[in-house]
Coordinates of C-alpha atoms and ligand atoms in Angstrom, one line a residue:
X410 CA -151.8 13.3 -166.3
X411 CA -153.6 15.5 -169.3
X412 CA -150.8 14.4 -171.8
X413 CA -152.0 13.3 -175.4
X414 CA -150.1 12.3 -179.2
X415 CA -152.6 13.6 -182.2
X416 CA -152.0 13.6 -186.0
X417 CA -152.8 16.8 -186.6
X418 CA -152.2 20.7 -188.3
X419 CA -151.7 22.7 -185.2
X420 CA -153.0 26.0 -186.8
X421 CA -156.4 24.3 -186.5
X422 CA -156.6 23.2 -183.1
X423 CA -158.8 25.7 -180.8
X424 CA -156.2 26.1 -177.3
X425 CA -154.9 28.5 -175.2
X426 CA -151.5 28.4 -176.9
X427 CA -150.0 26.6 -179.4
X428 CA -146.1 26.4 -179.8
X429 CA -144.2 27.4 -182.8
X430 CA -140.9 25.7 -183.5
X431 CA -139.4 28.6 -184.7
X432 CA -135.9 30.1 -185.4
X433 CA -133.8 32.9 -183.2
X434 CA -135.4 35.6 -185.5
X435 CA -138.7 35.0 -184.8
X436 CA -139.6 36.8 -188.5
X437 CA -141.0 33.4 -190.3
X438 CA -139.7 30.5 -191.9
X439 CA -140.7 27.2 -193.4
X440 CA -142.2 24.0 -191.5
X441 CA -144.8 24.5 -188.9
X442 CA -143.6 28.3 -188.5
X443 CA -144.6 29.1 -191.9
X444 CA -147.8 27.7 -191.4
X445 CA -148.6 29.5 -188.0
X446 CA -147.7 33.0 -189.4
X447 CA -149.4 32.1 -192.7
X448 CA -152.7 31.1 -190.6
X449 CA -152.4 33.8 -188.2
X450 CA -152.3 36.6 -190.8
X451 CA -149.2 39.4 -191.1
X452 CA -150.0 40.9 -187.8
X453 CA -148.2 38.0 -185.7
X454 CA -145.2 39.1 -188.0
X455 CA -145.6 42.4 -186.8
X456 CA -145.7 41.4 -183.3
X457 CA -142.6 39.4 -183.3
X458 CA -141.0 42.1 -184.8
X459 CA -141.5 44.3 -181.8
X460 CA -140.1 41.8 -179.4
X461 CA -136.6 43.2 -178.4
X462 CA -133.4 41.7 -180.1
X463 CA -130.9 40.3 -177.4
X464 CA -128.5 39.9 -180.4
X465 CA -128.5 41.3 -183.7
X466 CA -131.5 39.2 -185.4
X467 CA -132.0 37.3 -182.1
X468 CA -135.4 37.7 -180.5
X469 CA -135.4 34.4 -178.9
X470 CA -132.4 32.2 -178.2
X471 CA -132.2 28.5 -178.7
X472 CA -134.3 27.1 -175.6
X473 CA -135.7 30.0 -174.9
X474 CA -139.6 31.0 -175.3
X475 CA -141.4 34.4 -176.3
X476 CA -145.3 34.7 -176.1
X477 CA -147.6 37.0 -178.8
X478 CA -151.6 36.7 -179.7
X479 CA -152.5 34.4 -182.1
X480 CA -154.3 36.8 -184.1
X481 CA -156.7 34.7 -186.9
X482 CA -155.8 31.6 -185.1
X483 CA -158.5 29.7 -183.3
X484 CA -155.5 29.8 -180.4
X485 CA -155.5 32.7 -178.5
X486 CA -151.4 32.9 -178.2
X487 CA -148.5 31.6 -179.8
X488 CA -145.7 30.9 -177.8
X489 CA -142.4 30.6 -180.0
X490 CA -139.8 28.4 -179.1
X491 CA -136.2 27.9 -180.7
X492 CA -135.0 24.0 -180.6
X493 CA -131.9 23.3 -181.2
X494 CA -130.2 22.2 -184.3
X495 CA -129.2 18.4 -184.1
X496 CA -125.1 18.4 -184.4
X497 CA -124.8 14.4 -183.2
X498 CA -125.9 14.9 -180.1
X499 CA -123.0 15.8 -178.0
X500 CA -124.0 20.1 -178.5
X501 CA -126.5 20.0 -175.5
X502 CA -128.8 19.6 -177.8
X503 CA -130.9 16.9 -175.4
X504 CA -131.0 19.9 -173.0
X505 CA -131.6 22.4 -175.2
X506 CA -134.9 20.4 -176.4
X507 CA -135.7 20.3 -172.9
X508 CA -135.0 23.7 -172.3
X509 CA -138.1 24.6 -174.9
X510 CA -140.9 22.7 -173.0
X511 CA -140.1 24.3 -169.5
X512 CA -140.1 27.9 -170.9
X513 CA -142.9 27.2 -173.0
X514 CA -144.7 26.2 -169.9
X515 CA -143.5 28.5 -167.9
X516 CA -145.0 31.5 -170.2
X517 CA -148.5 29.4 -170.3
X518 CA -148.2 29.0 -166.6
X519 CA -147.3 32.9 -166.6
X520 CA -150.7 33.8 -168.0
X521 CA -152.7 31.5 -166.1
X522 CA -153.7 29.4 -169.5
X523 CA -155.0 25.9 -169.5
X524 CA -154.4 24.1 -172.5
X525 CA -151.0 24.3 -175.3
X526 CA -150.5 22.4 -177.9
X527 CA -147.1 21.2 -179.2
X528 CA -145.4 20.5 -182.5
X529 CA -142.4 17.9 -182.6
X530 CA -139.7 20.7 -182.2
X531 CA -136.6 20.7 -184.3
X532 CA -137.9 17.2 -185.8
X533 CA -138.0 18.6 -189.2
X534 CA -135.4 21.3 -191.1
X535 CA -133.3 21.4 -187.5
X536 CA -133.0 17.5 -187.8
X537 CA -133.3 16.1 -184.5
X538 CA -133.6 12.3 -184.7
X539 CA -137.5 12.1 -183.5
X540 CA -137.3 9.2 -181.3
X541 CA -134.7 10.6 -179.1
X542 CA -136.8 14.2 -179.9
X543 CA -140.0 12.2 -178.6
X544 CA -138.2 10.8 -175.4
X545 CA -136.7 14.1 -174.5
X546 CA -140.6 16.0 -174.8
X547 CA -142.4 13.2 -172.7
X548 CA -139.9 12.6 -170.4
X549 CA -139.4 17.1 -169.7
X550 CA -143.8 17.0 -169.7
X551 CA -144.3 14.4 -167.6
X552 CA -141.8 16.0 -165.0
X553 CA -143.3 19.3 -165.4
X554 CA -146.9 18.2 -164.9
X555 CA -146.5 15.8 -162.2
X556 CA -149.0 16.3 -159.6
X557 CA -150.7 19.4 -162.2
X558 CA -153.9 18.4 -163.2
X559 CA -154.5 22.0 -164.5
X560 CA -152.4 21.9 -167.4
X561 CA -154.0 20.1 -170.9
X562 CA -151.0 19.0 -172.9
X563 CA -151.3 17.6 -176.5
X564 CA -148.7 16.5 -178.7
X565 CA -149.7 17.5 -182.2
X566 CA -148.0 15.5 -185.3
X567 CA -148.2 16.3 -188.5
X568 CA -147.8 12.7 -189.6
X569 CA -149.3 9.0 -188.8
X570 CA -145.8 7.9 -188.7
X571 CA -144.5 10.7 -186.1
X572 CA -147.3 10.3 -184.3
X573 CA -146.8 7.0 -183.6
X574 CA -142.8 7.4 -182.8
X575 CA -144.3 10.2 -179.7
X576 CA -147.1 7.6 -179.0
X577 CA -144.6 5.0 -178.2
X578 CA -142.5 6.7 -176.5
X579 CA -145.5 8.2 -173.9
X580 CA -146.3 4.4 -173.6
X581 CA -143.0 3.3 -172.8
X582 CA -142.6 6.2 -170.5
Ligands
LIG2041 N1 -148.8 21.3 -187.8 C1 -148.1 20.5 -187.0 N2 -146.8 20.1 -187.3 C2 -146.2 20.6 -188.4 C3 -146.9 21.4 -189.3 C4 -148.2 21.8 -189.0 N3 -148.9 22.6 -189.8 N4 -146.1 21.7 -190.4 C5 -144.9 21.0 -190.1 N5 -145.0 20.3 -189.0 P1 -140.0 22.2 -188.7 P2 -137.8 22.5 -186.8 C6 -144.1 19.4 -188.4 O1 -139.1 22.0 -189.8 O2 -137.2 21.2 -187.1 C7 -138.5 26.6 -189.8 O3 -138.2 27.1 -191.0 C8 -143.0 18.9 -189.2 O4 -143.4 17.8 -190.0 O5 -141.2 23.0 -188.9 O6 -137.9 22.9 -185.3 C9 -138.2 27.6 -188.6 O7 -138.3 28.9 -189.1 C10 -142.0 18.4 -188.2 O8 -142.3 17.1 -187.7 O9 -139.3 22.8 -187.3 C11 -136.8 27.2 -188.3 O10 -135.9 27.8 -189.2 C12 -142.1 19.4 -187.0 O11 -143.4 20.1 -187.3 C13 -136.7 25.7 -188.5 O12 -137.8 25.5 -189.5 C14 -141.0 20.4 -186.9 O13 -140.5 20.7 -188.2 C15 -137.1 25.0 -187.3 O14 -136.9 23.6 -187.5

């Protein structure tokens, strides 16, 4: 099964899509989002500006996944993601996780894309413990791309450290 950890800035790696772990809004933030829109230049904020509010200031609910070109990116798309924030555990928040691959997946599937790249969603300012977070993204990808030879999944860290916590847990898996 194409499924691989790296150590890695996301906004450099040349895929299909890469996945932002961004927040209901969808208009920027810190973390990996920052560094998406800051590496894909003000257009993606225009795009994600355009993409319709389900809410007031929701463009994307927790779980859920919206698409937009990557502009300056060596990706061609971004697909933005919301994870949940971690509350104990016992707030869905292991589904909700879950919930991001699928759709995430789903949209590259959509588009008839090849290869995504993700970061380790809500493992930073949302707080999600990352071993569980790690368990929770090989366990959902491995399902998903059972029997899919098609689909080129890599695990982007932005540390040695959480890099080894996802390549443990794809080991143990
Ligand atoms: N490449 C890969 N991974 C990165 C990069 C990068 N350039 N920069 C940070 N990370 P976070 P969250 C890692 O906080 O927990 C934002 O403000 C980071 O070390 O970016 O889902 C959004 O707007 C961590 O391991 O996302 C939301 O408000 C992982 O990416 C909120 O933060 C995720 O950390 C989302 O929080």
């Amino acid at each position: 099964m194409p499924l691989k950890v790296v150590s890695a800035d996301i906004t450099s790696l040349r895929m299909d899509a890469i996945v932002n772990a961004a927040n209901p809004g969808l208009l920027g933030g810190g973390g990996v989002d920052g560094a998406i829109h800051r590496a894909a230049g003000p257009a993606l904020l225009q795009a994600c500006r355009t993409l319709p509010e389900s809410a007031p200031g929701v463009r994307c609910p927790v779980g859920g996944a919206r698409i937009t070109p990557g502009f300056l990116l060596p990706a061609r798309y971004v697909i933005h993601t919301v994870g949940p924030v971690w509350h104990g555990g016992h707030q869905d928040e292991a589904l909700l996780l879950e919930r991001c691959y699928r759709n995430a997946l789903g949209l590259l599937r959509g588009q008839r894309l090849r290869t995504i790249a993700f970061p380790a969603i809500s493992c930073g300012v949302y707080g999600y413990p990352a071993a569980q977070a790690a368990d929770v993204a090989i366990a959902t990808l491995r399902d998903e791309l059972a029997g899919d030879d098609a689909i080129d999944v890599t695990l982007c860290c932005f540390s040695d450290g959480m890099r080894a916590i996802f390549q443990h847990a794809l080991n143990a898996a």
